[in-house]
PDB file of C-alpha atoms in Angstrom:
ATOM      1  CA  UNK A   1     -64.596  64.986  80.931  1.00 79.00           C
ATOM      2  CA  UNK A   2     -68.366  64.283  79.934  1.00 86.00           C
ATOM      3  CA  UNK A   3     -68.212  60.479  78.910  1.00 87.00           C
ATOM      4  CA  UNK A   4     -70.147  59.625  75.500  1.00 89.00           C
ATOM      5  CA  UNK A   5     -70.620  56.548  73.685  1.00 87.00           C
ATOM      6  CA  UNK A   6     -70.390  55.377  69.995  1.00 85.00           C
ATOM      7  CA  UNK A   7     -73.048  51.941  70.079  1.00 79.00           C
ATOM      8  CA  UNK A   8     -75.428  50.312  68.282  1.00 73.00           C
ATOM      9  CA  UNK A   9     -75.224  50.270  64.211  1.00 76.00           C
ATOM     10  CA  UNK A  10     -75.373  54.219  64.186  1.00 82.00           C
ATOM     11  CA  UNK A  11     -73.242  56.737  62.605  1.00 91.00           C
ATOM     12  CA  UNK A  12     -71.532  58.377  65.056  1.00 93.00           C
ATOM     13  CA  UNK A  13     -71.080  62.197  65.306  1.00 94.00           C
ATOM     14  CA  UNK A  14     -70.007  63.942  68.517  1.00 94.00           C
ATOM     15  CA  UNK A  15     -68.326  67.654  69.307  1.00 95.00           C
ATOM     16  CA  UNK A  16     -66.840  68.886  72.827  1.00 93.00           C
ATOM     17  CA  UNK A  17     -65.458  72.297  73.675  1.00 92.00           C
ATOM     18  CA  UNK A  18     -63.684  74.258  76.345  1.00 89.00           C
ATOM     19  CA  UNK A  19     -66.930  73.946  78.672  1.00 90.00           C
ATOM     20  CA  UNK A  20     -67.636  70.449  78.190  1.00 88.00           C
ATOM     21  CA  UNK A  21     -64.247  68.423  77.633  1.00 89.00           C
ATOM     22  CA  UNK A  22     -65.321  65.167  75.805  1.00 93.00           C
ATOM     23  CA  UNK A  23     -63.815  61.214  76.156  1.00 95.00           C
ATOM     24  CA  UNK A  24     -65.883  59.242  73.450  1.00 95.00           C
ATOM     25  CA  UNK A  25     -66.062  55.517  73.791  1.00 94.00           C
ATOM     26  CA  UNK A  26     -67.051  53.220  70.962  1.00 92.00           C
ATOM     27  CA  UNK A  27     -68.477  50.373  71.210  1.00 85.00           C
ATOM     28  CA  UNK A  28     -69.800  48.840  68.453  1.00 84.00           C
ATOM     29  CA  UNK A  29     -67.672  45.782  67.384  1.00 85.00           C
ATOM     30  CA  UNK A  30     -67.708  46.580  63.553  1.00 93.00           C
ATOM     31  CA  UNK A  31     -68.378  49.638  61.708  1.00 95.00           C
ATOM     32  CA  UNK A  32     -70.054  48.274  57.945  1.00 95.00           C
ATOM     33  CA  UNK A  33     -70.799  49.696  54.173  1.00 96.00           C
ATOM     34  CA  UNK A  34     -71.066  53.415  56.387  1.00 95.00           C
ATOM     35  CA  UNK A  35     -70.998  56.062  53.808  1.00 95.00           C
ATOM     36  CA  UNK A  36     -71.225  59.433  54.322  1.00 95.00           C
ATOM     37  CA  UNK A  37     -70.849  62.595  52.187  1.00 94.00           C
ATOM     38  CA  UNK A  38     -68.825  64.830  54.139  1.00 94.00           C
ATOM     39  CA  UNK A  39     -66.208  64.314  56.915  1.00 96.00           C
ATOM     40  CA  UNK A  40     -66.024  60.813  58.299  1.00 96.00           C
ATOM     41  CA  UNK A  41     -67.636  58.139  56.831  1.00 96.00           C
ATOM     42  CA  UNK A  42     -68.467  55.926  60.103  1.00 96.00           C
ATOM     43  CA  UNK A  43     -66.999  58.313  62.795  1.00 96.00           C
ATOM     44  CA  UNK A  44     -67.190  62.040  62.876  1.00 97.00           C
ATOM     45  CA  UNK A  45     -65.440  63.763  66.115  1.00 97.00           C
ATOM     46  CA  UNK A  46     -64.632  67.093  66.647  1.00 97.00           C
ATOM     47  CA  UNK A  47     -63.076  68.068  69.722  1.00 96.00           C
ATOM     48  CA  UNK A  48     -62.543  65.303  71.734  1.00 96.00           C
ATOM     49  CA  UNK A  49     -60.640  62.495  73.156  1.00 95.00           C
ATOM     50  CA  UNK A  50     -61.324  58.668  72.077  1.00 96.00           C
ATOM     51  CA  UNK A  51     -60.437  55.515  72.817  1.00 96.00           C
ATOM     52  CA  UNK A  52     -61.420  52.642  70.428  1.00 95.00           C
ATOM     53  CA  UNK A  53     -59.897  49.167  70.817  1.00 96.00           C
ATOM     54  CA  UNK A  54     -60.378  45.990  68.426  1.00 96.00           C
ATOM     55  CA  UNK A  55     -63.311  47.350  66.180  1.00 95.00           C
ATOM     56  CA  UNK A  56     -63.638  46.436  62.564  1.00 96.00           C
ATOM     57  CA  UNK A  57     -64.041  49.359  59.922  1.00 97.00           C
ATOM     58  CA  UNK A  58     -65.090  47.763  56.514  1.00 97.00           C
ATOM     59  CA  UNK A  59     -66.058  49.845  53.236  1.00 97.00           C
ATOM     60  CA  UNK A  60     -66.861  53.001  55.226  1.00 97.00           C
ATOM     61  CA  UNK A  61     -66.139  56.074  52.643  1.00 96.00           C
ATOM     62  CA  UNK A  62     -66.454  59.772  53.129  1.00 95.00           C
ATOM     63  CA  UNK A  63     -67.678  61.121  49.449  1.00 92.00           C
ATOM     64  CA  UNK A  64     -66.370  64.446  49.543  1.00 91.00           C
ATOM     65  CA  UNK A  65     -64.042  64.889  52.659  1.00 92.00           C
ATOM     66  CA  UNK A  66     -61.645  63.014  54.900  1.00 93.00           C
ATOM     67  CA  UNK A  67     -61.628  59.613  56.661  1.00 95.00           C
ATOM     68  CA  UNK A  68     -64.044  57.156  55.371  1.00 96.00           C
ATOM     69  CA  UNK A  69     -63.521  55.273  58.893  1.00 96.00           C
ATOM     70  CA  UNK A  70     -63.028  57.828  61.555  1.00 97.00           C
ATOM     71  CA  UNK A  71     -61.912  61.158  61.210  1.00 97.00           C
ATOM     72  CA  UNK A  72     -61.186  63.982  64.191  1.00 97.00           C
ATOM     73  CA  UNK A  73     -60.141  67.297  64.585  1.00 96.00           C
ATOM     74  CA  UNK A  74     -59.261  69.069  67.144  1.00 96.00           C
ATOM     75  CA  UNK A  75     -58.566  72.158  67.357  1.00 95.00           C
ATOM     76  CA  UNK A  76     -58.768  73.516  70.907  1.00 94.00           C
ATOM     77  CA  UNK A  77     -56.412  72.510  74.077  1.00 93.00           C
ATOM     78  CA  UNK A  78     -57.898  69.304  75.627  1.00 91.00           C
ATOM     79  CA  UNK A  79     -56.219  66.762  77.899  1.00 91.00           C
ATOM     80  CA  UNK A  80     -58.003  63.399  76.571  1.00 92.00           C
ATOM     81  CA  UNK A  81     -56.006  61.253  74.568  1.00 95.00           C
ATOM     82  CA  UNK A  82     -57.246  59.641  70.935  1.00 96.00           C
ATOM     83  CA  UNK A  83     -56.478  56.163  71.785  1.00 96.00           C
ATOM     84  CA  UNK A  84     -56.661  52.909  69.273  1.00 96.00           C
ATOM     85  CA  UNK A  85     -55.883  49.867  70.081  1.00 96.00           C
ATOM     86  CA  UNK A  86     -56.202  46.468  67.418  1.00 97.00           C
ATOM     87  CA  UNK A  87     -58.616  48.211  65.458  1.00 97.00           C
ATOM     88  CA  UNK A  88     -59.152  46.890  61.382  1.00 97.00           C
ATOM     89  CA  UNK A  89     -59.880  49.615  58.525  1.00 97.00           C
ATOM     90  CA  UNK A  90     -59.821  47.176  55.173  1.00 97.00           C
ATOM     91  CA  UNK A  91     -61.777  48.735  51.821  1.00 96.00           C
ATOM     92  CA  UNK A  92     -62.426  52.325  52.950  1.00 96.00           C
ATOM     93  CA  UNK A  93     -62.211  55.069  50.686  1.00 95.00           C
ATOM     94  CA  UNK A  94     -62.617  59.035  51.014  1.00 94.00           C
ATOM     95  CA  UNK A  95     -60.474  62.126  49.656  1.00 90.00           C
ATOM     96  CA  UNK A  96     -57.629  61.958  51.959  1.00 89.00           C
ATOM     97  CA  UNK A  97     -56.531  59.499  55.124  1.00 91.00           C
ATOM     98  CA  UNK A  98     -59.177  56.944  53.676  1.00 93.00           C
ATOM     99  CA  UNK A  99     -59.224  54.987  56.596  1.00 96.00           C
ATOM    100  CA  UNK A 100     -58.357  57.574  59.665  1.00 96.00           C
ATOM    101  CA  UNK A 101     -57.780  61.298  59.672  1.00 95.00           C
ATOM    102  CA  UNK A 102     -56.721  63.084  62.417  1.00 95.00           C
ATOM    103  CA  UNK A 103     -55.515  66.513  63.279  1.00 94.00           C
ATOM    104  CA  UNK A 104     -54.813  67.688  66.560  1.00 94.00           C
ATOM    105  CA  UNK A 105     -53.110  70.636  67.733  1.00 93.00           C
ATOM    106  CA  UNK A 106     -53.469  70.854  71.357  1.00 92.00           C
ATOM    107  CA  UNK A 107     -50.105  70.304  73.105  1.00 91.00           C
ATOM    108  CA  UNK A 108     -51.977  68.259  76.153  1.00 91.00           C
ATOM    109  CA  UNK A 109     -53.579  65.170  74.205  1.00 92.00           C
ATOM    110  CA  UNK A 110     -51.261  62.214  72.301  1.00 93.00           C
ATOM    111  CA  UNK A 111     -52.461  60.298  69.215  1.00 94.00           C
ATOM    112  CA  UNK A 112     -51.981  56.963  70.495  1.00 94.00           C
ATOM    113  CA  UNK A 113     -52.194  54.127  67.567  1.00 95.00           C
ATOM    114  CA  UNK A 114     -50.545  50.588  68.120  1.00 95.00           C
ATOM    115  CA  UNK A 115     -51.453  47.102  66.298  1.00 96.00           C
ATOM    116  CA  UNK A 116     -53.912  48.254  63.980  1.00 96.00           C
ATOM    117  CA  UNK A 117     -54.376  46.962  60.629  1.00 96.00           C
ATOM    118  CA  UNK A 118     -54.886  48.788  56.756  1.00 95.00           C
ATOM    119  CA  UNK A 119     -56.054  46.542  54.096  1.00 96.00           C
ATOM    120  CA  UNK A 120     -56.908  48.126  50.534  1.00 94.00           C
ATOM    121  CA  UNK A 121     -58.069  51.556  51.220  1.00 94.00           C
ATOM    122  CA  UNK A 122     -58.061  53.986  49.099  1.00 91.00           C
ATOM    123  CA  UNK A 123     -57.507  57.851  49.063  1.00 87.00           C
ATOM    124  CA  UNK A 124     -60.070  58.922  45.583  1.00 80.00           C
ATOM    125  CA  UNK A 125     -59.021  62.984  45.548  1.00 70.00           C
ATOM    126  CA  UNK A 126     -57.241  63.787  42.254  1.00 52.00           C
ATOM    127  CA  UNK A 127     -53.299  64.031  42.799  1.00 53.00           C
ATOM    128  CA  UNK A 128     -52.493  67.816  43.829  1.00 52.00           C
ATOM    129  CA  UNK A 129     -54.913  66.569  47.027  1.00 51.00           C
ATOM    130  CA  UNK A 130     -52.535  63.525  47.434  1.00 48.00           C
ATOM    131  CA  UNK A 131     -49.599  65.307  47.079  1.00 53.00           C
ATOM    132  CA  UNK A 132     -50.653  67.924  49.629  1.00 55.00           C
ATOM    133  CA  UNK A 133     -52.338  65.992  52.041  1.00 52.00           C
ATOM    134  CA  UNK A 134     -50.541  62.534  51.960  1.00 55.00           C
ATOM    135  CA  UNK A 135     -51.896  59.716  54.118  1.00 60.00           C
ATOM    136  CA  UNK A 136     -53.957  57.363  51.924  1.00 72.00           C
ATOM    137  CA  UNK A 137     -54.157  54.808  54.263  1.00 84.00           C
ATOM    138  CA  UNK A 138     -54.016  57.347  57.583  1.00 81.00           C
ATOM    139  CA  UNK A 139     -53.389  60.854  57.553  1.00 80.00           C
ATOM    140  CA  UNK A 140     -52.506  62.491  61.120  1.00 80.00           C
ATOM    141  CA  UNK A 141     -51.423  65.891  62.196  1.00 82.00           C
ATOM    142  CA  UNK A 142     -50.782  66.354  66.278  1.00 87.00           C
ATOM    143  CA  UNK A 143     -48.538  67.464  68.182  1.00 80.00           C
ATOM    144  CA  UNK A 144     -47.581  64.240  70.371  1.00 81.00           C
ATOM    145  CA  UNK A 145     -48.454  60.695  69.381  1.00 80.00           C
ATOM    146  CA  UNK A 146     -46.759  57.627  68.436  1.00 75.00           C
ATOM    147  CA  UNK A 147     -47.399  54.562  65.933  1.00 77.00           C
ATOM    148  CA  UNK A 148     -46.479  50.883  67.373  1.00 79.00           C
ATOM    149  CA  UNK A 149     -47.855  48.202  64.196  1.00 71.00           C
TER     150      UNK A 149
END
């Protein structure tokens, strides 16, 4: 896969596909008041792997959408794995999964999260959203992964 990088105090917004298989590393030591209106307040991936390890997500919101820290969806077969390690989402807010939401439906990639901390975030939709999406802290939908905290 075609290695790209999350860095510097930018939003970050990056998309693979079946020709060009993605692995996104980030970088950045803390994400900070990032506020977006749609999908993924700090981090917006779509079709691709990640790995992310002892960053700091702090009052990131998505407006109108999901994950006011990171959100990801993928939605084609790819082999790299969505990978976070020690990572901190306190104060974030968006629709659904206020800190993280991730769907993945490939059957080759595992949503790895372990030691990661959620501190007061908050999932704004009204509650028939709630109730069908769940997930206020993290919302995730794959198809292999596991949660070690």
């Amino acid at each position: 896969p075609v290695e790209e990088k999350c860095e510097g105090n930018n939003r970050c917004e990056i998309a693979g596909d079946e020709t060009k298989p993605v692995i996104v590393i980030i970088t950045t030591s803390s994400f900070i008041d990032y506020n977006w209106d749609g999908n993924g307040g700090a981090i917006n991936l779509k079709n691709t792997g990640v790995q992310c390890k002892g960053i700091q997500f702090v009052k990131c919101s998505s407006k109108s959408g999901g994950g006011g820290g990171i959100y990801i969806n993928n939605n084609i077969e790819i082999t790299s794995d969505i990978i976070f390690e020690q990572l901190t989402f306190s104060e974030c807010e968006a629709q659904y999964g206020s800190a993280v939401y991730i769907y993945s439906s490939s059957t080759k990639n595992t949503v790895k999260i372990e030691s990661c901390t959620f501190k007061s975030n908050k999932a704004s939709s009204i509650k028939e959203l709630i109730l069908s999406y769940r997930g206020s802290d993290i919302f995730i939908a794959a198809r292999k992964g596991s949660i070690k905290n």
